[in-house]
């Protein structure tokens, strides 16, 4: 604790495991890691900027994050947050998911914690990766960012299946949201298994002539969903697409 910049700065090709430890009152980052990190049963508090900022793989569970100056946790978009974390009194009590490409299967798990998107996120790869979003997850876009599935000859899939009691929400992170705050969700080029949106809300998208949902050469299924308050089109369909919309 009380170091001028970082509590821990971890780089190289190895890994870092932290258990039952307290990292606090450092000038900038509690932990900055460019290698894989496992963090459990610890306290990360009162650091000047981020509690944990990871540019590699991360397993974070059962840890308390309090009074850090910025986001308590900042991760790549392909990292799954573990259970049992507590966020309180931080600059923003949410998990930051930075921009990047999801090229292997990944899950945004329901941990009763907001996910805030701070960059463009793309889902595609030779193995047709799937991003699964669990029921109850709320995803907020902090600016004119997008979530795109598929790119050229590389395909991807979004599996976002909420429930009537735990819908999945894609929305703006503005205090007073308005249409066009973020770009939207795009589906491109048929994957072997098409994407699913069920009990999903998409709202306040449409920045720079984007739509709430854009579909081109793709055939996702949309059921029990709400597409509202977007600046231009709610859903824009083109190319070789065969869309099924039910109870929406």
mmCIF file of C-alpha atoms in Angstrom:
data_model
loop_
_atom_site.group_PDB
_atom_site.id
_atom_site.type_symbol
_atom_site.label_atom_id
_atom_site.label_comp_id
_atom_site.label_asym_id
_atom_site.label_seq_id
_atom_site.Cartn_x
_atom_site.Cartn_y
_atom_site.Cartn_z
ATOM 1 C CA UNK A 1 0.000 0.000 0.000
ATOM 2 C CA UNK A 2 0.859 3.704 -0.308
ATOM 3 C CA UNK A 3 3.117 3.297 -3.347
ATOM 4 C CA UNK A 4 3.516 6.300 -5.622
ATOM 5 C CA UNK A 5 2.138 4.667 -8.766
ATOM 6 C CA UNK A 6 1.152 0.968 -8.905
ATOM 7 C CA UNK A 7 0.547 -1.450 -6.087
ATOM 8 C CA UNK A 8 1.529 -4.286 -8.440
ATOM 9 C CA UNK A 9 2.741 -3.996 -12.033
ATOM 10 C CA UNK A 10 2.923 -7.464 -13.616
ATOM 11 C CA UNK A 11 4.301 -8.124 -17.102
ATOM 12 C CA UNK A 12 6.151 -10.871 -18.950
ATOM 13 C CA UNK A 13 5.101 -14.353 -20.029
ATOM 14 C CA UNK A 14 4.236 -15.937 -16.673
ATOM 15 C CA UNK A 15 1.162 -15.559 -14.474
ATOM 16 C CA UNK A 16 0.166 -13.941 -11.187
ATOM 17 C CA UNK A 17 -1.990 -15.411 -8.403
ATOM 18 C CA UNK A 18 -3.157 -13.251 -5.503
ATOM 19 C CA UNK A 19 -5.165 -14.713 -2.608
ATOM 20 C CA UNK A 20 -6.324 -13.167 0.667
ATOM 21 C CA UNK A 21 -4.393 -9.938 0.175
ATOM 22 C CA UNK A 22 -5.036 -6.199 0.529
ATOM 23 C CA UNK A 23 -3.848 -3.747 -2.128
ATOM 24 C CA UNK A 24 -4.719 -0.183 -1.228
ATOM 25 C CA UNK A 25 -3.886 3.523 -1.308
ATOM 26 C CA UNK A 26 -1.593 3.425 -4.323
ATOM 27 C CA UNK A 27 -1.182 6.500 -6.505
ATOM 28 C CA UNK A 28 -2.552 5.064 -9.746
ATOM 29 C CA UNK A 29 -3.402 1.362 -10.277
ATOM 30 C CA UNK A 30 -3.951 -1.207 -7.583
ATOM 31 C CA UNK A 31 -2.934 -3.940 -10.066
ATOM 32 C CA UNK A 32 -1.852 -3.476 -13.689
ATOM 33 C CA UNK A 33 -1.290 -6.825 -15.409
ATOM 34 C CA UNK A 34 -0.224 -7.719 -18.933
ATOM 35 C CA UNK A 35 -0.058 -11.411 -18.017
ATOM 36 C CA UNK A 36 -2.758 -13.791 -16.800
ATOM 37 C CA UNK A 37 -3.961 -13.005 -13.291
ATOM 38 C CA UNK A 38 -5.975 -14.949 -10.710
ATOM 39 C CA UNK A 39 -7.376 -12.822 -7.886
ATOM 40 C CA UNK A 40 -9.550 -14.205 -5.116
ATOM 41 C CA UNK A 41 -10.596 -13.433 -1.558
ATOM 42 C CA UNK A 42 -8.840 -10.054 -1.499
ATOM 43 C CA UNK A 43 -9.471 -6.357 -0.890
ATOM 44 C CA UNK A 44 -8.621 -3.728 -3.503
ATOM 45 C CA UNK A 45 -9.326 -0.256 -2.169
ATOM 46 C CA UNK A 46 -8.605 3.463 -2.385
ATOM 47 C CA UNK A 47 -6.258 3.320 -5.369
ATOM 48 C CA UNK A 48 -5.972 6.485 -7.434
ATOM 49 C CA UNK A 49 -7.360 5.131 -10.709
ATOM 50 C CA UNK A 50 -8.225 1.477 -11.436
ATOM 51 C CA UNK A 51 -8.479 -1.314 -8.912
ATOM 52 C CA UNK A 52 -7.448 -3.949 -11.473
ATOM 53 C CA UNK A 53 -6.546 -3.252 -15.091
ATOM 54 C CA UNK A 54 -5.846 -6.434 -17.057
ATOM 55 C CA UNK A 55 -4.763 -6.672 -20.689
ATOM 56 C CA UNK A 56 -4.524 -10.492 -20.592
ATOM 57 C CA UNK A 57 -6.610 -13.293 -19.106
ATOM 58 C CA UNK A 58 -8.130 -12.722 -15.669
ATOM 59 C CA UNK A 59 -9.976 -14.802 -13.084
ATOM 60 C CA UNK A 60 -11.417 -12.501 -10.425
ATOM 61 C CA UNK A 61 -13.727 -13.758 -7.684
ATOM 62 C CA UNK A 62 -14.839 -13.127 -4.089
ATOM 63 C CA UNK A 63 -12.932 -9.845 -3.906
ATOM 64 C CA UNK A 64 -13.989 -6.467 -2.517
ATOM 65 C CA UNK A 65 -13.356 -3.327 -4.583
ATOM 66 C CA UNK A 66 -14.003 -0.084 -2.724
ATOM 67 C CA UNK A 67 -13.211 3.603 -3.193
ATOM 68 C CA UNK A 68 -10.953 3.245 -6.235
ATOM 69 C CA UNK A 69 -10.816 6.401 -8.333
ATOM 70 C CA UNK A 70 -11.981 4.971 -11.648
ATOM 71 C CA UNK A 71 -13.412 1.569 -12.617
ATOM 72 C CA UNK A 72 -12.684 -1.077 -9.995
ATOM 73 C CA UNK A 73 -12.182 -3.709 -12.752
ATOM 74 C CA UNK A 74 -11.142 -3.181 -16.391
ATOM 75 C CA UNK A 75 -11.015 -6.243 -18.665
ATOM 76 C CA UNK A 76 -10.765 -7.361 -22.260
ATOM 77 C CA UNK A 77 -14.197 -8.231 -23.704
ATOM 78 C CA UNK A 78 -13.364 -11.957 -23.912
ATOM 79 C CA UNK A 79 -12.805 -12.387 -20.157
ATOM 80 C CA UNK A 80 -15.495 -13.887 -17.898
ATOM 81 C CA UNK A 81 -15.911 -12.246 -14.496
ATOM 82 C CA UNK A 82 -15.989 -14.674 -11.576
ATOM 83 C CA UNK A 83 -18.615 -14.714 -8.786
ATOM 84 C CA UNK A 84 -18.767 -13.057 -5.385
ATOM 85 C CA UNK A 85 -17.165 -9.680 -6.103
ATOM 86 C CA UNK A 86 -18.353 -6.560 -4.260
ATOM 87 C CA UNK A 87 -18.126 -3.089 -5.801
ATOM 88 C CA UNK A 88 -18.785 -0.012 -3.673
ATOM 89 C CA UNK A 89 -17.814 3.648 -3.639
ATOM 90 C CA UNK A 90 -15.593 3.495 -6.732
ATOM 91 C CA UNK A 91 -15.456 6.208 -9.371
ATOM 92 C CA UNK A 92 -17.787 4.018 -11.434
ATOM 93 C CA UNK A 93 -19.237 0.923 -9.765
ATOM 94 C CA UNK A 94 -19.167 -1.287 -12.842
ATOM 95 C CA UNK A 95 -16.877 -3.523 -14.863
ATOM 96 C CA UNK A 96 -15.257 -1.808 -17.832
ATOM 97 C CA UNK A 97 -15.088 -3.963 -20.971
ATOM 98 C CA UNK A 98 -12.659 -2.307 -23.349
ATOM 99 C CA UNK A 99 -12.820 -2.553 -27.117
ATOM 100 C CA UNK A 100 -11.390 -5.583 -28.895
ATOM 101 C CA UNK A 101 -12.122 -8.780 -30.802
ATOM 102 C CA UNK A 102 -13.654 -11.902 -29.279
ATOM 103 C CA UNK A 103 -12.122 -14.755 -31.289
ATOM 104 C CA UNK A 104 -12.900 -17.658 -28.910
ATOM 105 C CA UNK A 105 -16.064 -18.521 -26.997
ATOM 106 C CA UNK A 106 -16.710 -16.094 -24.139
ATOM 107 C CA UNK A 107 -19.412 -15.350 -21.554
ATOM 108 C CA UNK A 108 -20.618 -12.131 -19.982
ATOM 109 C CA UNK A 109 -21.915 -13.610 -16.750
ATOM 110 C CA UNK A 110 -24.707 -12.255 -14.576
ATOM 111 C CA UNK A 111 -22.953 -11.088 -11.406
ATOM 112 C CA UNK A 112 -25.478 -8.348 -10.538
ATOM 113 C CA UNK A 113 -22.835 -5.880 -11.771
ATOM 114 C CA UNK A 114 -23.094 -3.479 -14.706
ATOM 115 C CA UNK A 115 -20.891 -3.949 -17.759
ATOM 116 C CA UNK A 116 -19.828 -0.693 -19.407
ATOM 117 C CA UNK A 117 -18.433 -0.814 -22.951
ATOM 118 C CA UNK A 118 -15.665 1.691 -23.747
ATOM 119 C CA UNK A 119 -14.652 0.610 -27.260
ATOM 120 C CA UNK A 120 -15.885 -1.229 -30.358
ATOM 121 C CA UNK A 121 -16.346 -4.973 -29.774
ATOM 122 C CA UNK A 122 -16.216 -7.526 -32.592
ATOM 123 C CA UNK A 123 -17.090 -11.231 -32.482
ATOM 124 C CA UNK A 124 -15.539 -13.300 -35.265
ATOM 125 C CA UNK A 125 -12.885 -15.901 -35.989
ATOM 126 C CA UNK A 126 -11.990 -19.060 -37.853
ATOM 127 C CA UNK A 127 -13.758 -21.173 -35.198
ATOM 128 C CA UNK A 128 -16.987 -19.109 -35.321
ATOM 129 C CA UNK A 129 -16.790 -17.957 -31.686
ATOM 130 C CA UNK A 130 -19.915 -17.417 -29.588
ATOM 131 C CA UNK A 131 -20.434 -14.655 -27.061
ATOM 132 C CA UNK A 132 -23.002 -15.842 -24.517
ATOM 133 C CA UNK A 133 -24.707 -13.189 -22.421
ATOM 134 C CA UNK A 134 -26.489 -14.548 -19.380
ATOM 135 C CA UNK A 135 -30.020 -13.548 -18.304
ATOM 136 C CA UNK A 136 -30.108 -10.376 -16.209
ATOM 137 C CA UNK A 137 -26.998 -8.741 -17.692
ATOM 138 C CA UNK A 138 -27.175 -5.010 -18.434
ATOM 139 C CA UNK A 139 -24.679 -3.726 -20.998
ATOM 140 C CA UNK A 140 -24.185 0.041 -21.215
ATOM 141 C CA UNK A 141 -22.258 1.718 -24.031
ATOM 142 C CA UNK A 142 -20.206 4.684 -22.832
ATOM 143 C CA UNK A 143 -19.987 6.468 -26.169
ATOM 144 C CA UNK A 144 -20.440 5.838 -29.896
ATOM 145 C CA UNK A 145 -19.422 2.172 -29.777
ATOM 146 C CA UNK A 146 -20.824 -0.933 -31.432
ATOM 147 C CA UNK A 147 -21.162 -4.674 -31.007
ATOM 148 C CA UNK A 148 -20.604 -6.434 -34.357
ATOM 149 C CA UNK A 149 -20.952 -10.152 -35.013
ATOM 150 C CA UNK A 150 -19.186 -11.562 -38.083
ATOM 151 C CA UNK A 151 -16.655 -9.919 -40.407
ATOM 152 C CA UNK A 152 -16.076 -10.878 -44.048
ATOM 153 C CA UNK A 153 -15.277 -14.575 -44.337
ATOM 154 C CA UNK A 154 -14.938 -14.842 -40.548
ATOM 155 C CA UNK A 155 -18.112 -15.622 -38.678
ATOM 156 C CA UNK A 156 -19.366 -15.294 -35.121
ATOM 157 C CA UNK A 157 -22.455 -15.757 -33.005
ATOM 158 C CA UNK A 158 -24.300 -13.901 -30.238
ATOM 159 C CA UNK A 159 -26.337 -15.998 -27.820
ATOM 160 C CA UNK A 160 -28.308 -13.507 -25.719
ATOM 161 C CA UNK A 161 -31.200 -15.380 -24.127
ATOM 162 C CA UNK A 162 -32.807 -13.563 -21.229
ATOM 163 C CA UNK A 163 -36.015 -14.446 -19.415
ATOM 164 C CA UNK A 164 -39.213 -12.588 -18.623
ATOM 165 C CA UNK A 165 -37.890 -11.859 -15.110
ATOM 166 C CA UNK A 166 -34.259 -11.315 -16.136
ATOM 167 C CA UNK A 167 -34.090 -9.623 -19.535
ATOM 168 C CA UNK A 168 -30.810 -8.642 -21.177
ATOM 169 C CA UNK A 169 -30.482 -4.904 -21.795
ATOM 170 C CA UNK A 170 -28.279 -3.040 -24.288
ATOM 171 C CA UNK A 171 -28.474 0.667 -23.562
ATOM 172 C CA UNK A 172 -26.710 4.007 -23.197
ATOM 173 C CA UNK A 173 -24.502 4.883 -20.244
ATOM 174 C CA UNK A 174 -25.566 8.535 -20.258
ATOM 175 C CA UNK A 175 -27.268 9.909 -17.162
ATOM 176 C CA UNK A 176 -30.042 11.177 -19.448
ATOM 177 C CA UNK A 177 -30.047 8.711 -22.354
ATOM 178 C CA UNK A 178 -31.105 9.799 -25.825
ATOM 179 C CA UNK A 179 -31.407 8.141 -29.235
ATOM 180 C CA UNK A 180 -28.013 7.932 -30.922
ATOM 181 C CA UNK A 181 -25.868 7.700 -27.783
ATOM 182 C CA UNK A 182 -24.183 4.524 -29.111
ATOM 183 C CA UNK A 183 -23.942 2.842 -32.512
ATOM 184 C CA UNK A 184 -25.857 -0.450 -32.269
ATOM 185 C CA UNK A 185 -25.591 -4.206 -32.851
ATOM 186 C CA UNK A 186 -24.653 -5.635 -36.243
ATOM 187 C CA UNK A 187 -24.979 -9.196 -37.589
ATOM 188 C CA UNK A 188 -22.961 -10.028 -40.703
ATOM 189 C CA UNK A 189 -22.462 -13.228 -42.723
ATOM 190 C CA UNK A 190 -24.171 -16.477 -41.829
ATOM 191 C CA UNK A 191 -22.636 -18.499 -39.025
ATOM 192 C CA UNK A 192 -23.135 -22.276 -38.919
ATOM 193 C CA UNK A 193 -25.541 -21.679 -36.029
ATOM 194 C CA UNK A 194 -27.352 -18.380 -36.204
ATOM 195 C CA UNK A 195 -27.518 -15.857 -33.366
ATOM 196 C CA UNK A 196 -30.394 -15.634 -30.883
ATOM 197 C CA UNK A 197 -31.886 -12.615 -29.130
ATOM 198 C CA UNK A 198 -34.587 -13.569 -26.629
ATOM 199 C CA UNK A 199 -36.010 -11.235 -23.971
ATOM 200 C CA UNK A 200 -33.575 -8.541 -25.041
ATOM 201 C CA UNK A 201 -33.970 -4.747 -25.065
ATOM 202 C CA UNK A 202 -31.956 -2.602 -27.494
ATOM 203 C CA UNK A 203 -32.393 1.129 -26.920
ATOM 204 C CA UNK A 204 -30.819 4.560 -27.563
ATOM 205 C CA UNK A 205 -28.601 3.355 -30.425
ATOM 206 C CA UNK A 206 -28.245 4.948 -33.854
ATOM 207 C CA UNK A 207 -25.146 7.120 -33.713
ATOM 208 C CA UNK A 208 -23.926 8.285 -37.157
ATOM 209 C CA UNK A 209 -26.816 6.741 -39.120
ATOM 210 C CA UNK A 210 -26.474 3.341 -37.474
ATOM 211 C CA UNK A 211 -29.559 1.389 -36.447
ATOM 212 C CA UNK A 212 -30.613 -0.382 -33.296
ATOM 213 C CA UNK A 213 -29.885 -3.690 -35.045
ATOM 214 C CA UNK A 214 -28.367 -4.079 -38.533
ATOM 215 C CA UNK A 215 -28.572 -7.452 -40.265
ATOM 216 C CA UNK A 216 -26.729 -8.227 -43.503
ATOM 217 C CA UNK A 217 -26.315 -11.738 -44.925
ATOM 218 C CA UNK A 218 -27.309 -13.151 -41.553
ATOM 219 C CA UNK A 219 -30.451 -14.716 -40.074
ATOM 220 C CA UNK A 220 -30.652 -14.285 -36.303
ATOM 221 C CA UNK A 221 -33.807 -15.144 -34.387
ATOM 222 C CA UNK A 222 -35.405 -12.358 -32.345
ATOM 223 C CA UNK A 223 -38.117 -13.285 -29.849
ATOM 224 C CA UNK A 224 -39.818 -11.574 -26.901
ATOM 225 C CA UNK A 225 -37.640 -8.505 -27.411
ATOM 226 C CA UNK A 226 -38.004 -4.712 -27.345
ATOM 227 C CA UNK A 227 -36.240 -2.492 -29.880
ATOM 228 C CA UNK A 228 -37.048 1.108 -28.948
ATOM 229 C CA UNK A 229 -35.881 4.736 -28.842
ATOM 230 C CA UNK A 230 -33.207 4.297 -31.500
ATOM 231 C CA UNK A 231 -32.321 7.326 -33.637
ATOM 232 C CA UNK A 232 -33.011 5.826 -37.056
ATOM 233 C CA UNK A 233 -34.259 2.337 -37.867
ATOM 234 C CA UNK A 234 -35.011 -0.145 -35.114
ATOM 235 C CA UNK A 235 -33.982 -3.085 -37.324
ATOM 236 C CA UNK A 236 -32.408 -2.751 -40.778
ATOM 237 C CA UNK A 237 -32.261 -5.943 -42.887
ATOM 238 C CA UNK A 238 -30.283 -6.433 -46.109
ATOM 239 C CA UNK A 239 -28.522 -8.965 -48.287
ATOM 240 C CA UNK A 240 -29.202 -12.690 -48.032
ATOM 241 C CA UNK A 241 -30.994 -12.570 -44.689
ATOM 242 C CA UNK A 242 -33.976 -14.625 -43.504
ATOM 243 C CA UNK A 243 -35.036 -13.066 -40.237
ATOM 244 C CA UNK A 244 -37.536 -14.542 -37.779
ATOM 245 C CA UNK A 245 -39.150 -12.120 -35.314
ATOM 246 C CA UNK A 246 -41.667 -13.406 -32.786
ATOM 247 C CA UNK A 247 -43.562 -11.756 -29.909
ATOM 248 C CA UNK A 248 -41.453 -8.586 -30.111
#
